[in-house]
Amino acid sequence: MKDIDLNERVEEIELVLSTLFELPKAPATSSYDDGAIFFIQAPG
């Protein structure tokens, strides 16, 4: 199986979250990786 690039995977997750929260603009989520913790923020 091919390894998926981390940035590509994060983008896929952001798109799913945008759909889940019915945000008007996709992707309207943002992410931040500080090394130990990975944050994904969806405006509400």
JSON list of C-alpha atoms in Angstrom, two decimals:
[
{"chain": "A", "resi": 1, "resn": "MET", "atom": "CA", "xyz": [0.00, 0.00, 0.00]},
{"chain": "A", "resi": 2, "resn": "LYS", "atom": "CA", "xyz": [1.20, 3.49, -0.83]},
{"chain": "A", "resi": 3, "resn": "ASP", "atom": "CA", "xyz": [1.98, 5.87, 2.04]},
{"chain": "A", "resi": 4, "resn": "ILE", "atom": "CA", "xyz": [-0.32, 8.89, 2.05]},
{"chain": "A", "resi": 5, "resn": "ASP", "atom": "CA", "xyz": [1.35, 12.27, 2.47]},
{"chain": "A", "resi": 6, "resn": "LEU", "atom": "CA", "xyz": [0.49, 13.86, 5.85]},
{"chain": "A", "resi": 7, "resn": "ASN", "atom": "CA", "xyz": [-0.63, 17.16, 4.28]},
{"chain": "A", "resi": 8, "resn": "GLU", "atom": "CA", "xyz": [-2.93, 15.29, 1.90]},
{"chain": "A", "resi": 9, "resn": "ARG", "atom": "CA", "xyz": [-4.46, 13.33, 4.79]},
{"chain": "A", "resi": 10, "resn": "VAL", "atom": "CA", "xyz": [-4.98, 16.51, 6.84]},
{"chain": "A", "resi": 11, "resn": "GLU", "atom": "CA", "xyz": [-6.71, 18.13, 3.86]},
{"chain": "A", "resi": 12, "resn": "GLU", "atom": "CA", "xyz": [-9.03, 15.11, 3.55]},
{"chain": "A", "resi": 13, "resn": "ILE", "atom": "CA", "xyz": [-9.91, 15.34, 7.26]},
{"chain": "A", "resi": 14, "resn": "GLU", "atom": "CA", "xyz": [-10.57, 19.09, 6.95]},
{"chain": "A", "resi": 15, "resn": "LEU", "atom": "CA", "xyz": [-12.92, 18.50, 4.02]},
{"chain": "A", "resi": 16, "resn": "VAL", "atom": "CA", "xyz": [-14.86, 15.85, 5.96]},
{"chain": "A", "resi": 17, "resn": "LEU", "atom": "CA", "xyz": [-15.14, 18.15, 8.99]},
{"chain": "A", "resi": 18, "resn": "SER", "atom": "CA", "xyz": [-16.40, 20.98, 6.76]},
{"chain": "A", "resi": 19, "resn": "THR", "atom": "CA", "xyz": [-19.15, 18.66, 5.51]},
{"chain": "A", "resi": 20, "resn": "LEU", "atom": "CA", "xyz": [-19.96, 17.40, 9.01]},
{"chain": "A", "resi": 21, "resn": "PHE", "atom": "CA", "xyz": [-20.41, 20.90, 10.41]},
{"chain": "A", "resi": 22, "resn": "GLU", "atom": "CA", "xyz": [-22.12, 22.17, 7.21]},
{"chain": "A", "resi": 23, "resn": "LEU", "atom": "CA", "xyz": [-19.67, 25.03, 6.85]},
{"chain": "A", "resi": 24, "resn": "PRO", "atom": "CA", "xyz": [-20.36, 27.31, 3.88]},
{"chain": "A", "resi": 25, "resn": "LYS", "atom": "CA", "xyz": [-16.82, 27.25, 2.51]},
{"chain": "A", "resi": 26, "resn": "ALA", "atom": "CA", "xyz": [-14.76, 24.08, 2.26]},
{"chain": "A", "resi": 27, "resn": "PRO", "atom": "CA", "xyz": [-12.27, 23.68, 3.71]},
{"chain": "A", "resi": 28, "resn": "ALA", "atom": "CA", "xyz": [-13.15, 26.27, 6.36]},
{"chain": "A", "resi": 29, "resn": "THR", "atom": "CA", "xyz": [-11.13, 24.38, 8.93]},
{"chain": "A", "resi": 30, "resn": "SER", "atom": "CA", "xyz": [-7.54, 25.00, 9.91]},
{"chain": "A", "resi": 31, "resn": "SER", "atom": "CA", "xyz": [-4.87, 22.84, 11.46]},
{"chain": "A", "resi": 32, "resn": "TYR", "atom": "CA", "xyz": [-1.69, 23.29, 13.47]},
{"chain": "A", "resi": 33, "resn": "ASP", "atom": "CA", "xyz": [0.98, 20.74, 14.33]},
{"chain": "A", "resi": 34, "resn": "ASP", "atom": "CA", "xyz": [3.24, 21.63, 17.26]},
{"chain": "A", "resi": 35, "resn": "GLY", "atom": "CA", "xyz": [5.05, 18.29, 17.18]},
{"chain": "A", "resi": 36, "resn": "ALA", "atom": "CA", "xyz": [3.47, 16.52, 20.14]},
{"chain": "A", "resi": 37, "resn": "ILE", "atom": "CA", "xyz": [-0.13, 17.62, 19.54]},
{"chain": "A", "resi": 38, "resn": "PHE", "atom": "CA", "xyz": [-2.06, 18.11, 16.30]},
{"chain": "A", "resi": 39, "resn": "PHE", "atom": "CA", "xyz": [-4.93, 20.62, 16.40]},
{"chain": "A", "resi": 40, "resn": "ILE", "atom": "CA", "xyz": [-7.82, 20.91, 13.93]},
{"chain": "A", "resi": 41, "resn": "GLN", "atom": "CA", "xyz": [-10.13, 23.91, 14.35]},
{"chain": "A", "resi": 42, "resn": "ALA", "atom": "CA", "xyz": [-13.55, 24.23, 12.74]},
{"chain": "A", "resi": 43, "resn": "PRO", "atom": "CA", "xyz": [-15.23, 27.63, 13.13]},
{"chain": "A", "resi": 44, "resn": "GLY", "atom": "CA", "xyz": [-18.67, 27.43, 14.62]}
]
